[in-house]
Tab-separated table of C-alpha atoms in Angstrom:
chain	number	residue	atom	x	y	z
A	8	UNK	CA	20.611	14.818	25.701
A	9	UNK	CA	20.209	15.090	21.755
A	10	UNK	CA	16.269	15.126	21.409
A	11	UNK	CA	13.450	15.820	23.701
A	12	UNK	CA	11.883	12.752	22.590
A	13	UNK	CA	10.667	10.566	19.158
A	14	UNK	CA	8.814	13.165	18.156
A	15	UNK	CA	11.567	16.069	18.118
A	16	UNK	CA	14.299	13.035	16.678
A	17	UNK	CA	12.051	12.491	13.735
A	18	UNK	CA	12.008	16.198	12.678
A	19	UNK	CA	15.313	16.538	13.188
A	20	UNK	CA	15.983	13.443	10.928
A	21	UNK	CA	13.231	14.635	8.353
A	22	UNK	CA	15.707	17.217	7.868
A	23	UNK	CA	18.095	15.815	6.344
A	24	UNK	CA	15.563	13.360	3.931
A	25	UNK	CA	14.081	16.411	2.277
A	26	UNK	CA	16.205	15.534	-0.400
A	27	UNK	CA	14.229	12.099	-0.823
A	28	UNK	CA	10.834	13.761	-1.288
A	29	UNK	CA	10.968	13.778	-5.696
A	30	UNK	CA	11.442	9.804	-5.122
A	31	UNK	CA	7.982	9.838	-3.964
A	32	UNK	CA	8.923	7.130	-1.305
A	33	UNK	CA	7.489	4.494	1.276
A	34	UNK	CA	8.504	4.942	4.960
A	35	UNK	CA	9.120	2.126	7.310
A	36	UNK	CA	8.829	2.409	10.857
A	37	UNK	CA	10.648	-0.643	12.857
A	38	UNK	CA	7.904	-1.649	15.414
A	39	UNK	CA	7.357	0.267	18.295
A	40	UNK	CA	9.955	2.783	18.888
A	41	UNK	CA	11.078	3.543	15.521
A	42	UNK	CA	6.987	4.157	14.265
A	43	UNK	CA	6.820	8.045	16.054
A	44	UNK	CA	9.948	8.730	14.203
A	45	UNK	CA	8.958	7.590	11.056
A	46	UNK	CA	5.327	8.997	11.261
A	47	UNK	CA	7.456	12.888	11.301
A	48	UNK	CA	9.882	11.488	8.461
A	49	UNK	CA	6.200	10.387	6.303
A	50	UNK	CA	4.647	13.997	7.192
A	51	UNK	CA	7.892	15.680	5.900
A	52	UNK	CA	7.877	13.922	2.625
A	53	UNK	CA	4.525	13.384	2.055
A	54	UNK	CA	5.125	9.664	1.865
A	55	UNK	CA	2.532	6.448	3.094
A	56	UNK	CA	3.884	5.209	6.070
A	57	UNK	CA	4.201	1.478	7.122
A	58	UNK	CA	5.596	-0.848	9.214
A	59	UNK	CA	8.177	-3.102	8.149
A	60	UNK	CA	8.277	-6.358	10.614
A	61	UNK	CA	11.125	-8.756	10.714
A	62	UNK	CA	11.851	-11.521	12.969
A	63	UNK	CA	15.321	-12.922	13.765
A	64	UNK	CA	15.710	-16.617	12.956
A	65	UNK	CA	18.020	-18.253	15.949
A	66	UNK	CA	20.254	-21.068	16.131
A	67	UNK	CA	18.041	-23.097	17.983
A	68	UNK	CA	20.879	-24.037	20.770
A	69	UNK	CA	21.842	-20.428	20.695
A	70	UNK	CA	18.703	-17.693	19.971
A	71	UNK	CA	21.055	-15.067	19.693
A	72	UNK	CA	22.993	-16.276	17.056
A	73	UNK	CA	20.792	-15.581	13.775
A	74	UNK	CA	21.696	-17.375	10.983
A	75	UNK	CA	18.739	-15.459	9.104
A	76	UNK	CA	15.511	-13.343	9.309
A	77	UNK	CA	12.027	-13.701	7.699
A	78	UNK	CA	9.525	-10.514	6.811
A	79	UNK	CA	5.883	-10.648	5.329
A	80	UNK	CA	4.730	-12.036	2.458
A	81	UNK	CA	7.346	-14.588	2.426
A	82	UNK	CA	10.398	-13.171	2.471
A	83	UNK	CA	13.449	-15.230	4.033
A	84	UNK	CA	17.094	-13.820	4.210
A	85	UNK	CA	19.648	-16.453	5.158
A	86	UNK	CA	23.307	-16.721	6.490
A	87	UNK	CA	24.506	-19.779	4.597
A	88	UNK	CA	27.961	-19.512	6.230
A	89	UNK	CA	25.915	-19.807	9.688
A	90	UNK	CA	23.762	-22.228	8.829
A	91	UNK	CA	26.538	-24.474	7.906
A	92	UNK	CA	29.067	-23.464	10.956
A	93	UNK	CA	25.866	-24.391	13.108
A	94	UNK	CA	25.543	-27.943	12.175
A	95	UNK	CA	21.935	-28.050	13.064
A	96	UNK	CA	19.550	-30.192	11.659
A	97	UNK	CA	17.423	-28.660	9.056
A	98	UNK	CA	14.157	-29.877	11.159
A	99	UNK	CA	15.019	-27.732	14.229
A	100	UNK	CA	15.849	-24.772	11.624
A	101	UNK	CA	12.109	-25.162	10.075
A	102	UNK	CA	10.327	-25.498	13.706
A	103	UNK	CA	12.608	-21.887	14.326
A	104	UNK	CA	10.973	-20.462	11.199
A	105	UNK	CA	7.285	-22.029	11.734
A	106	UNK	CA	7.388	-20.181	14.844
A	107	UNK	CA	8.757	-16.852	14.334
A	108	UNK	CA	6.210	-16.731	11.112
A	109	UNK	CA	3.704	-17.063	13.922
A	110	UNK	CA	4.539	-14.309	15.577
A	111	UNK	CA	5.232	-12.149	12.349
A	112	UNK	CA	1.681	-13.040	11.113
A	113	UNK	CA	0.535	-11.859	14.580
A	114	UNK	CA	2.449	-8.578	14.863
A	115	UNK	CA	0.852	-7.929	11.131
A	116	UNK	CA	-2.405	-8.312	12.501
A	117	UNK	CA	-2.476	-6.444	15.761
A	118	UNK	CA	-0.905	-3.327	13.644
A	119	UNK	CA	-2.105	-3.495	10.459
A	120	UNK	CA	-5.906	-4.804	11.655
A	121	UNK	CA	-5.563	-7.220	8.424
A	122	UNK	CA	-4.309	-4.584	5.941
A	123	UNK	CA	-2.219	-5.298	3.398
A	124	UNK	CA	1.762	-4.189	3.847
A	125	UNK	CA	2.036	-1.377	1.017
A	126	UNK	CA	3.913	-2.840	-2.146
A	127	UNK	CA	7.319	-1.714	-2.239
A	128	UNK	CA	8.515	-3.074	-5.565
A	129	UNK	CA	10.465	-0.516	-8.140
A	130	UNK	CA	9.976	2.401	-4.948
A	131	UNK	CA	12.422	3.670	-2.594
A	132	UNK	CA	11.969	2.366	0.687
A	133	UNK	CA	13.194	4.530	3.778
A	134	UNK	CA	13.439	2.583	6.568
A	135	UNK	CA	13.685	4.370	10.192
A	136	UNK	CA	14.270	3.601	13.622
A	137	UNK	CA	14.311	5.628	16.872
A	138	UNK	CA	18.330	4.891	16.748
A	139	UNK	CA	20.926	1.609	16.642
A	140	UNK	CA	22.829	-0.038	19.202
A	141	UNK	CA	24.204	-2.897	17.191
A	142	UNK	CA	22.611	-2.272	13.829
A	143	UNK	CA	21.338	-6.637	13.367
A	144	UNK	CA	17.269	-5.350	13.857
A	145	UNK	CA	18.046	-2.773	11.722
A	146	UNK	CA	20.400	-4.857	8.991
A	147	UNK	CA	17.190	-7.435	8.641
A	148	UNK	CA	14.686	-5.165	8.109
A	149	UNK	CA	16.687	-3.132	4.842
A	150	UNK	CA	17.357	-7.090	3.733
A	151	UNK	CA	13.741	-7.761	4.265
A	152	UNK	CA	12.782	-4.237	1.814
A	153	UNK	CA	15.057	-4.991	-0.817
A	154	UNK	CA	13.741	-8.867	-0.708
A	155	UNK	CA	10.374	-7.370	-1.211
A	156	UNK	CA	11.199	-5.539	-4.499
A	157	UNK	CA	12.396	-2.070	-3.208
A	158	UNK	CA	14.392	-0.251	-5.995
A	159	UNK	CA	16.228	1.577	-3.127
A	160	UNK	CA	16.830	1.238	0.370
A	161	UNK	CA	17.858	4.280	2.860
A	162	UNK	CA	17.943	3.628	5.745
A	163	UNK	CA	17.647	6.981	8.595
A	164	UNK	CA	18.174	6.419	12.472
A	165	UNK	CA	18.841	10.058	14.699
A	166	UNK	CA	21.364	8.527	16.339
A	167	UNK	CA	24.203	5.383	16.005
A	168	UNK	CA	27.342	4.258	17.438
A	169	UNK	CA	30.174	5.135	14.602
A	170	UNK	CA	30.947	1.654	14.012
A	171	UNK	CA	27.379	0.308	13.214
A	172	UNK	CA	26.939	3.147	11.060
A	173	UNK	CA	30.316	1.992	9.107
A	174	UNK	CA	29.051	-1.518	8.629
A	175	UNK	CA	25.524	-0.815	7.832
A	176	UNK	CA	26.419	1.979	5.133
A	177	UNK	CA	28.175	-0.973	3.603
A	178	UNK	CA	24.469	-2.573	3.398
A	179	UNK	CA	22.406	-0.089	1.751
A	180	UNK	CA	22.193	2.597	-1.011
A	181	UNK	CA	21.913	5.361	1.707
A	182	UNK	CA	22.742	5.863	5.197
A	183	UNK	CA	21.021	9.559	7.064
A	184	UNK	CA	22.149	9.284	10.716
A	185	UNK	CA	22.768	13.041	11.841
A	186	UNK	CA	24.553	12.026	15.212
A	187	UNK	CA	26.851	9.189	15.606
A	188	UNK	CA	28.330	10.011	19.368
A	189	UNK	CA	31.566	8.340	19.607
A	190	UNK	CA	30.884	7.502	23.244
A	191	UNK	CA	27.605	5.229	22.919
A	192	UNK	CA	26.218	2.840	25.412
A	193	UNK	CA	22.549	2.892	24.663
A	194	UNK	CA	19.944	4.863	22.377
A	195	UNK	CA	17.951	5.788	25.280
A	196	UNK	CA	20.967	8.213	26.892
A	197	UNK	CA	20.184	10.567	23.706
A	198	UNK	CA	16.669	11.171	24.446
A	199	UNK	CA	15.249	13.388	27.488
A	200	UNK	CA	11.920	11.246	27.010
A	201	UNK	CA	12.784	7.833	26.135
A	202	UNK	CA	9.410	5.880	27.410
A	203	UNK	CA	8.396	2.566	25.800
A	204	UNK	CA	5.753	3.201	22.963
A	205	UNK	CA	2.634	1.074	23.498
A	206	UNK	CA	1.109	-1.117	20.343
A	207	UNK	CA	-2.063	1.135	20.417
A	208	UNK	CA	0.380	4.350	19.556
A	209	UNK	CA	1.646	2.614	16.430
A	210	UNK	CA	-1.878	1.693	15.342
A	211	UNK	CA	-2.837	5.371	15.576
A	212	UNK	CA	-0.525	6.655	13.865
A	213	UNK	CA	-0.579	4.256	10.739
A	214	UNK	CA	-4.186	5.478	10.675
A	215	UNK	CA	-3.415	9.031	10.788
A	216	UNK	CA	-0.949	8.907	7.962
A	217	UNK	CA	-3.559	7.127	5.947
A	218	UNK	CA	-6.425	9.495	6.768
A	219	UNK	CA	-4.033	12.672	6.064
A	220	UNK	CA	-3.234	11.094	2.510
A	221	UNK	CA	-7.011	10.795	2.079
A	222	UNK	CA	-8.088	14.457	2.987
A	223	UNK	CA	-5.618	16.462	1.323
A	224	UNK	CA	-4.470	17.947	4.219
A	225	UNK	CA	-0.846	16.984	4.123
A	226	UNK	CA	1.303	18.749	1.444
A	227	UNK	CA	1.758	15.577	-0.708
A	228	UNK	CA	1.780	17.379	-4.382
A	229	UNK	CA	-0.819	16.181	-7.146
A	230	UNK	CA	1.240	13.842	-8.996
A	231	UNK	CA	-1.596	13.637	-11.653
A	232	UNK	CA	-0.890	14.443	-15.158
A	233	UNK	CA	-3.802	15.626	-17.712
A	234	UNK	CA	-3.703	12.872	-20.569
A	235	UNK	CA	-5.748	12.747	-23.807
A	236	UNK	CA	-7.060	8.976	-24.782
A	237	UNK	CA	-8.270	7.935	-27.817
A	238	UNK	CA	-11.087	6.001	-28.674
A	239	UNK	CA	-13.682	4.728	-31.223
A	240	UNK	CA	-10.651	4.193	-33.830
A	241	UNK	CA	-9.044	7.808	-33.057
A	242	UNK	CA	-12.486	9.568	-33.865
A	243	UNK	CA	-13.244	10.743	-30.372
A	244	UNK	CA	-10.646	11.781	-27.566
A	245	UNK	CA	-11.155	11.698	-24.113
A	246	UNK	CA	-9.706	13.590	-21.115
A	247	UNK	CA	-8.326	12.080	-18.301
A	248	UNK	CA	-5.869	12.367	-14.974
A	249	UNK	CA	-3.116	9.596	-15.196
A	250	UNK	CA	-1.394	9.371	-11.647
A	251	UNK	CA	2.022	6.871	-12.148
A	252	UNK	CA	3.715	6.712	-8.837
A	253	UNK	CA	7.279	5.023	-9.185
A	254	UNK	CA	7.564	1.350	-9.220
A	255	UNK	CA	3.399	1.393	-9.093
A	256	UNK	CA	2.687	-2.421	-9.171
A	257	UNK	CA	-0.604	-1.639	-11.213
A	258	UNK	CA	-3.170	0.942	-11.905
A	259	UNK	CA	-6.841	1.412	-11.550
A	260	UNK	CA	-9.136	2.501	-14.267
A	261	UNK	CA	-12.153	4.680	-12.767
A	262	UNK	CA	-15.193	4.096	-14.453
A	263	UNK	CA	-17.972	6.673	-13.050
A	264	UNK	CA	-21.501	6.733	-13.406
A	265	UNK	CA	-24.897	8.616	-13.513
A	266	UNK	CA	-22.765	11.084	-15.939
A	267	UNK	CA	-20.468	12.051	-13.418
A	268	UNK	CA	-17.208	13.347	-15.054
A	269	UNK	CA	-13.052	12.240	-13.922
A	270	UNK	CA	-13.462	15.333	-11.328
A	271	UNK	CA	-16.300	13.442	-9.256
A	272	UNK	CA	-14.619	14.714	-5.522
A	273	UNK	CA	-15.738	11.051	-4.197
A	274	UNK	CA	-13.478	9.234	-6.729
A	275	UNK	CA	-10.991	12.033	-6.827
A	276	UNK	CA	-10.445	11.432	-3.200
A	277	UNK	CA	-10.459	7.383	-3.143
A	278	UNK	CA	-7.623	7.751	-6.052
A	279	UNK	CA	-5.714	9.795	-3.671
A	280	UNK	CA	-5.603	7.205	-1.600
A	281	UNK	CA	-4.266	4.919	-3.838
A	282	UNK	CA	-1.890	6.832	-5.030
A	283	UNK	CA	-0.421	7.240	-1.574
A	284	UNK	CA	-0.568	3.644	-1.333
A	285	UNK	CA	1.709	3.570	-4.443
A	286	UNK	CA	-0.964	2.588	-6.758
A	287	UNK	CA	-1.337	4.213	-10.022
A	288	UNK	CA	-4.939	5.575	-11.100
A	289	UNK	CA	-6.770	6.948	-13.751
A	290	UNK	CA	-9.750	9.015	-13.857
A	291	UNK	CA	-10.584	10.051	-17.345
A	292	UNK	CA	-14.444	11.347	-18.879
A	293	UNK	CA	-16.098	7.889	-20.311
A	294	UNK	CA	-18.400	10.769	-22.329
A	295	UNK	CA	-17.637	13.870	-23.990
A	296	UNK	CA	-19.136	16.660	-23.382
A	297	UNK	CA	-21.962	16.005	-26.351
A	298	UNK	CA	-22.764	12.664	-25.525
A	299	UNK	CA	-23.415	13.517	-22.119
A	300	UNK	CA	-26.052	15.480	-23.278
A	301	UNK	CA	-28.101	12.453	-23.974
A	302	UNK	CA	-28.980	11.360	-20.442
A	303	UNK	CA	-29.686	7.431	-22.851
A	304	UNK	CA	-25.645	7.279	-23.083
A	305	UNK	CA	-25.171	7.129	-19.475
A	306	UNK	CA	-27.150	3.550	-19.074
A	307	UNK	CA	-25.654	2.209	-22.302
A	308	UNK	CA	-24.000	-0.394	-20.688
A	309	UNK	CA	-22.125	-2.286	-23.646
A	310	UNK	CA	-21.262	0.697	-25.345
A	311	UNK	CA	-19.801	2.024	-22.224
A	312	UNK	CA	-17.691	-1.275	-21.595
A	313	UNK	CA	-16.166	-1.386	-25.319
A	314	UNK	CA	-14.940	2.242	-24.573
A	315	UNK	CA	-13.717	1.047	-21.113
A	316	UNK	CA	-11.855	-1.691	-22.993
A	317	UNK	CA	-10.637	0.406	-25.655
A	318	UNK	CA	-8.970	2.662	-23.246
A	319	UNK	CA	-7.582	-0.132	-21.341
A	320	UNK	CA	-5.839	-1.091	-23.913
A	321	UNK	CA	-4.323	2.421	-24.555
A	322	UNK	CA	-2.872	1.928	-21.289
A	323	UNK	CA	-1.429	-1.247	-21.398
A	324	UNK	CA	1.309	0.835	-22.924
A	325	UNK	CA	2.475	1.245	-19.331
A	326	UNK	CA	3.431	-2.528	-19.516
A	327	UNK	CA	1.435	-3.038	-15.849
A	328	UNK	CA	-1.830	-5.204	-14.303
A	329	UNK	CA	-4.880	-3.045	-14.829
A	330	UNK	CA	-7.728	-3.082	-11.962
A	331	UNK	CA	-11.492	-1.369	-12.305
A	332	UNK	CA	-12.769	1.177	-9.992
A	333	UNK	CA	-16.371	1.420	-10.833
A	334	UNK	CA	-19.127	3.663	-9.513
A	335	UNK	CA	-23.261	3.984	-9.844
A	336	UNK	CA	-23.655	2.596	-13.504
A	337	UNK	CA	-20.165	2.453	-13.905
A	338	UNK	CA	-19.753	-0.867	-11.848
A	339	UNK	CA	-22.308	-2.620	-14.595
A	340	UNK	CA	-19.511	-1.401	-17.476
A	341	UNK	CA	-16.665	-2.261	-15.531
A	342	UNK	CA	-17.765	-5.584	-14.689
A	343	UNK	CA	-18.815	-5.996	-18.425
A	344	UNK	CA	-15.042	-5.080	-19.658
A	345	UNK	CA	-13.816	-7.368	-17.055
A	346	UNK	CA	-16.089	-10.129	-18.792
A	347	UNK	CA	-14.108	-10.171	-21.779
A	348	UNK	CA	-12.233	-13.000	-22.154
A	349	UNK	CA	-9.346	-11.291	-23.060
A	350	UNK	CA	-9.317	-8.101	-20.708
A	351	UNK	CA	-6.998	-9.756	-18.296
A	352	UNK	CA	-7.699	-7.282	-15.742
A	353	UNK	CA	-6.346	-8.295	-12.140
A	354	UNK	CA	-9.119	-6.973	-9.916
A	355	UNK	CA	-12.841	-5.010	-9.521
A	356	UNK	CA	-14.122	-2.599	-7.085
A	357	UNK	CA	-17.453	-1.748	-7.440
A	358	UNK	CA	-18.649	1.683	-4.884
A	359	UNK	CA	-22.193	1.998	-4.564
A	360	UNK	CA	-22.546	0.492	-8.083
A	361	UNK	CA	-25.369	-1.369	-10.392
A	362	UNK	CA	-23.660	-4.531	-11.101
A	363	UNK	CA	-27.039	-6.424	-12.158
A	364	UNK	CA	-27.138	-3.926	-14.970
A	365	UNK	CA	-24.309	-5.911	-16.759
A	366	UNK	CA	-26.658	-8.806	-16.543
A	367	UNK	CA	-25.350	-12.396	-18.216
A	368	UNK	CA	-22.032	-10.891	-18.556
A	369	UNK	CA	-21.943	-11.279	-14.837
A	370	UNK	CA	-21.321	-15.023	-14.727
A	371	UNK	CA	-18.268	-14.417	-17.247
A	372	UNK	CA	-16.150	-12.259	-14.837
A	373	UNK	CA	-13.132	-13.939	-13.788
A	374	UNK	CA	-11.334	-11.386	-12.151
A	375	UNK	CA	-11.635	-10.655	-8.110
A	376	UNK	CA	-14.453	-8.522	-7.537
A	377	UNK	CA	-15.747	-6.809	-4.509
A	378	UNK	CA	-18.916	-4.956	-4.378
A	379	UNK	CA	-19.184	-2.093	-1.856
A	380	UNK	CA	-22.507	-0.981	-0.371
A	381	UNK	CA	-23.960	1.415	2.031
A	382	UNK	CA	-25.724	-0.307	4.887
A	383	UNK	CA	-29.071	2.809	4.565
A	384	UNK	CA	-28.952	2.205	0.117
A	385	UNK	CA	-31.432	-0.336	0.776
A	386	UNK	CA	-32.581	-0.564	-3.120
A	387	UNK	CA	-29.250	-1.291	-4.659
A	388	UNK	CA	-28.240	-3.556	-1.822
A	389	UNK	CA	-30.364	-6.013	-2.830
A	390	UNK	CA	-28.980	-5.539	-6.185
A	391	UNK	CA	-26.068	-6.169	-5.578
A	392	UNK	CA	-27.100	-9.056	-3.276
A	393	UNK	CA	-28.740	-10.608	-6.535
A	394	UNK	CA	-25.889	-9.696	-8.635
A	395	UNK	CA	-23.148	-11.572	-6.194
A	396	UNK	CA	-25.305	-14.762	-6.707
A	397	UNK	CA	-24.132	-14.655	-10.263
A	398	UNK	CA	-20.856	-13.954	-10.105
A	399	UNK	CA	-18.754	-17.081	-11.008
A	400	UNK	CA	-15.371	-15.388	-9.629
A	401	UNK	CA	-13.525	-14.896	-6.241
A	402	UNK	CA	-16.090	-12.366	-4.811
A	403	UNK	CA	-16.917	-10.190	-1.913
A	404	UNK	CA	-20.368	-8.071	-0.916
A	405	UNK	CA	-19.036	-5.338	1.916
A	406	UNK	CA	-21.757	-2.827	3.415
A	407	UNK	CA	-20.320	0.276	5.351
A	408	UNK	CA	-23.095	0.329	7.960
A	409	UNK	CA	-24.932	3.346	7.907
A	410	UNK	CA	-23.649	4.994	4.967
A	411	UNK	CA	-25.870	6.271	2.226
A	412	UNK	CA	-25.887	5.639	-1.945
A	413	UNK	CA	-22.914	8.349	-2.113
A	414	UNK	CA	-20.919	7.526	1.046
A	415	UNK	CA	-21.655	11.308	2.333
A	416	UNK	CA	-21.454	10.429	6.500
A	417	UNK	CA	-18.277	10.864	8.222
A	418	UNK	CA	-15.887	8.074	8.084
A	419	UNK	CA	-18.144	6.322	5.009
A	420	UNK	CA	-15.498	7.361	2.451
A	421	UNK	CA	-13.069	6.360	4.195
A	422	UNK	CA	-14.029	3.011	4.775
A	423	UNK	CA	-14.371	3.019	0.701
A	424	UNK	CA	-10.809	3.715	0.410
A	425	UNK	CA	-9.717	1.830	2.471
A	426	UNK	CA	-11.490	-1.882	1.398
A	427	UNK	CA	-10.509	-0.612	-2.177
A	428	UNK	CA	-6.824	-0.570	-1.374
A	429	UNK	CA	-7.026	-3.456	0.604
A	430	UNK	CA	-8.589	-5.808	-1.836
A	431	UNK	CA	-6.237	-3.822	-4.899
A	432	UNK	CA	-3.071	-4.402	-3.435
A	433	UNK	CA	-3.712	-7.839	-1.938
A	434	UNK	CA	-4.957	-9.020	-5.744
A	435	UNK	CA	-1.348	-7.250	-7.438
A	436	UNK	CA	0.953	-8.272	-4.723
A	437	UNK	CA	4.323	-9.204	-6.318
A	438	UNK	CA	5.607	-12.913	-5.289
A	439	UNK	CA	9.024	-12.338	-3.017
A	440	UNK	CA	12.032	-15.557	-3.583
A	441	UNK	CA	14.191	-15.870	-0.684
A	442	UNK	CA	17.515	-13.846	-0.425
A	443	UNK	CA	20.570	-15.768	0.441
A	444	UNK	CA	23.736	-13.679	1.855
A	445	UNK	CA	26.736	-15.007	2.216
């Protein structure tokens, strides 16, 4: 026996990815097996975990025989040389793809609970299974990653018959596989504790990777960086925190409220999120010190929205889709920047905020917008009740039951972080074309 079990493979395996860690990647766990070793591989390298699901596309008249395999969002790698040795009529081929979608939209669902799959575009995807007999399962799902934008693929098994190993280095930038036994029958005979892992297991620990990325606990490093932005021609500067993970598919502007500053623990902790999500954020002061002073600044809605704008386009620099974060009286000048018709931002998320305080701007708001209340802030949930009624725009009103105006029960936050993510990286996902392999 090589490893006590899953657990002890994917520490042993994490090992040897340390290297991997300054490429601030995503890890993949194949569905089930391969999910306990890639939860150890995510904890090593600070990394969001996911699952990456692929389904084999059969030769109807002879399953085993795939002449291709599909993944989420769309993504379809073919075997044209199969498909044309088969002789099968295109027909049956669609029926084999309409039905192993099916069952790819229903794996999605039963372990992601209708999350979004984390973007991988421009990022380093590390894909990772509890070992490989014949390396086809494993061969899909690094086709699948690089269909769905991944910059680089590395894929990292404990254990694989010398052979697959050869073939499947052939497929990817990087092959990890610490023991390749040249006497291999089965990945089971490596493991003292080999038992099947159940669907609720992979659930669990998707939602303890996500809930150790939002508390801090983990040792994932700040990747903030303190940036000065310009506004009001160059006359006044404003600090902020720009966080830019690699291949980021867009990044949300925080736009606080009430006078609360970029180090507001609440947003501070939802932008951590992101960021482990691979979105970029930034948090910067919409005040200086001075104007804070004036409590009349902080409800100054259209001033606040012109700065908003102003440092939106300061960031477009980054050459990416911007999104809004707003909170409190925030939401009212985020929504108001997102009425311009020339903002072009690509989504809104508004946490415990006063959208009715942007007022007719509200009806010119194209962009997605969700509005997130508590279920006890019974004042500004009928705000934002009235305020949804105006909105012209794809549009959402969530309440976290029993949470407060500042999300301050257990759990509340989290729920905040988690609709946030969910509605910003559904509204940037990238579009995926179909690989062909010959």
């Amino acid at each position: 026996m090589r490893f006590t079990d899953r657990v002890d493979a994917g520490r042993q395996l994490a090992e040897r990815l340390r290297h991997l860690r300054s490429e601030h990647p995503v890890v993949l766990g194949l569905p089930r097996g391969g999910v306990p070793v890639a939860f150890e591989v995510a904890a090593a390298l600070g990394a969001p975990l996911d699952v990456i699901l692929v389904r084999k596309l059969g030769v109807p008249f002879h399953r085993e025989l795939g002449f291709g395999a599909i993944g989420e969002g769309g993504v379809k790698v073919v075997r044209e040389d199969i498909i044309r040795m088969s002789r099968v009529d295109e027909d049956d081929l669609a029926e084999v793809e309409r039905s192993e979608e099916a069952a790819l939209a229903e794996q999605a669902k039963r372990f992601r609970g209708g999350r979004p799959r984390i973007p991988l575009k421009g990022r380093t995807a590390v894909v990772v299974d509890d070992g490989i007999a014949t390396g086809s399962t494993a061969s899909a799902a690094c086709r699948v990653a690089r269909a769905e934008g991944a910059a680089r693929v590395v894929l990292a098994v404990p254990v694989a018959p010398p052979d697959a190993v050869a073939v499947l280095t052939t497929e990817v930038d990087e092959l990890i596989c610490p023991f390749t036994p040249a006497l291999f029958s089965a990945v089971g005979e490596w493991y003292r504790d080999f038992s099947q892992t159940e669907d609720e297991e992979v659930v669990e620990l998707l939602r303890r990777n996500r809930a150790t990325a939002r508390s801090g606990t983990g040792d994932e490093p700040d990747r903030s960086v303190p940036v000065e932005v310009p506004v009001e021609g160059g006359a006044v500067t404003l600090a902020g925190d720009l966080a830019l993970p690699a291949g980021a598919p867009g990044i949300v502007v925080f736009a606080h409220g009430s006078g609360s500053s970029r180090m507001s623990p609440r947003n501070r902790a939802v932008a951590q999120a992101l960021n482990a999500a691979g979105l970029g954020t930034l948090l910067f002061d919409l005040l200086t010190p001075q104007e804070e002073a004036d409590r009349a600044n902080v409800f100054a809605i259209e001033p606040l929205a012109r700065r908003l704008a102003q440092v939106s386009e300061w960031l477009r620099r980054e050459s990416l889709p911007l999104c809004y974060f707003g909170a409190s009286t925030g939401a009212a000048a985020a929504l108001w920047a997102a009425a311009d018709g020339g903002a072009d931002i690509a989504a809104v998320v508004s946490r415990g905020g006063r959208p009715d305080l942007a007022g007719a701007q509200l009806g010119r708001v194209r962009a997605p917008t969700l509005l997130i209340v508590g279920g006890r802030d019974e004042t500004v949930l009928d705000l934002n009740r009235q305020a949804a009624q105006q909105l012209r725009c794809e549009h959402q009103l969530t309440v976290v039951p029993g949470a407060t105006h500042l999300f301050e029960e257990p759990g509340a936050l989290d729920a905040v972080a988690d609709l946030a993510c969910d509605w910003f990286t559904s509204h940037l996902a990238p579009s995926t074309p179909t690989a062909r392999a010959s």
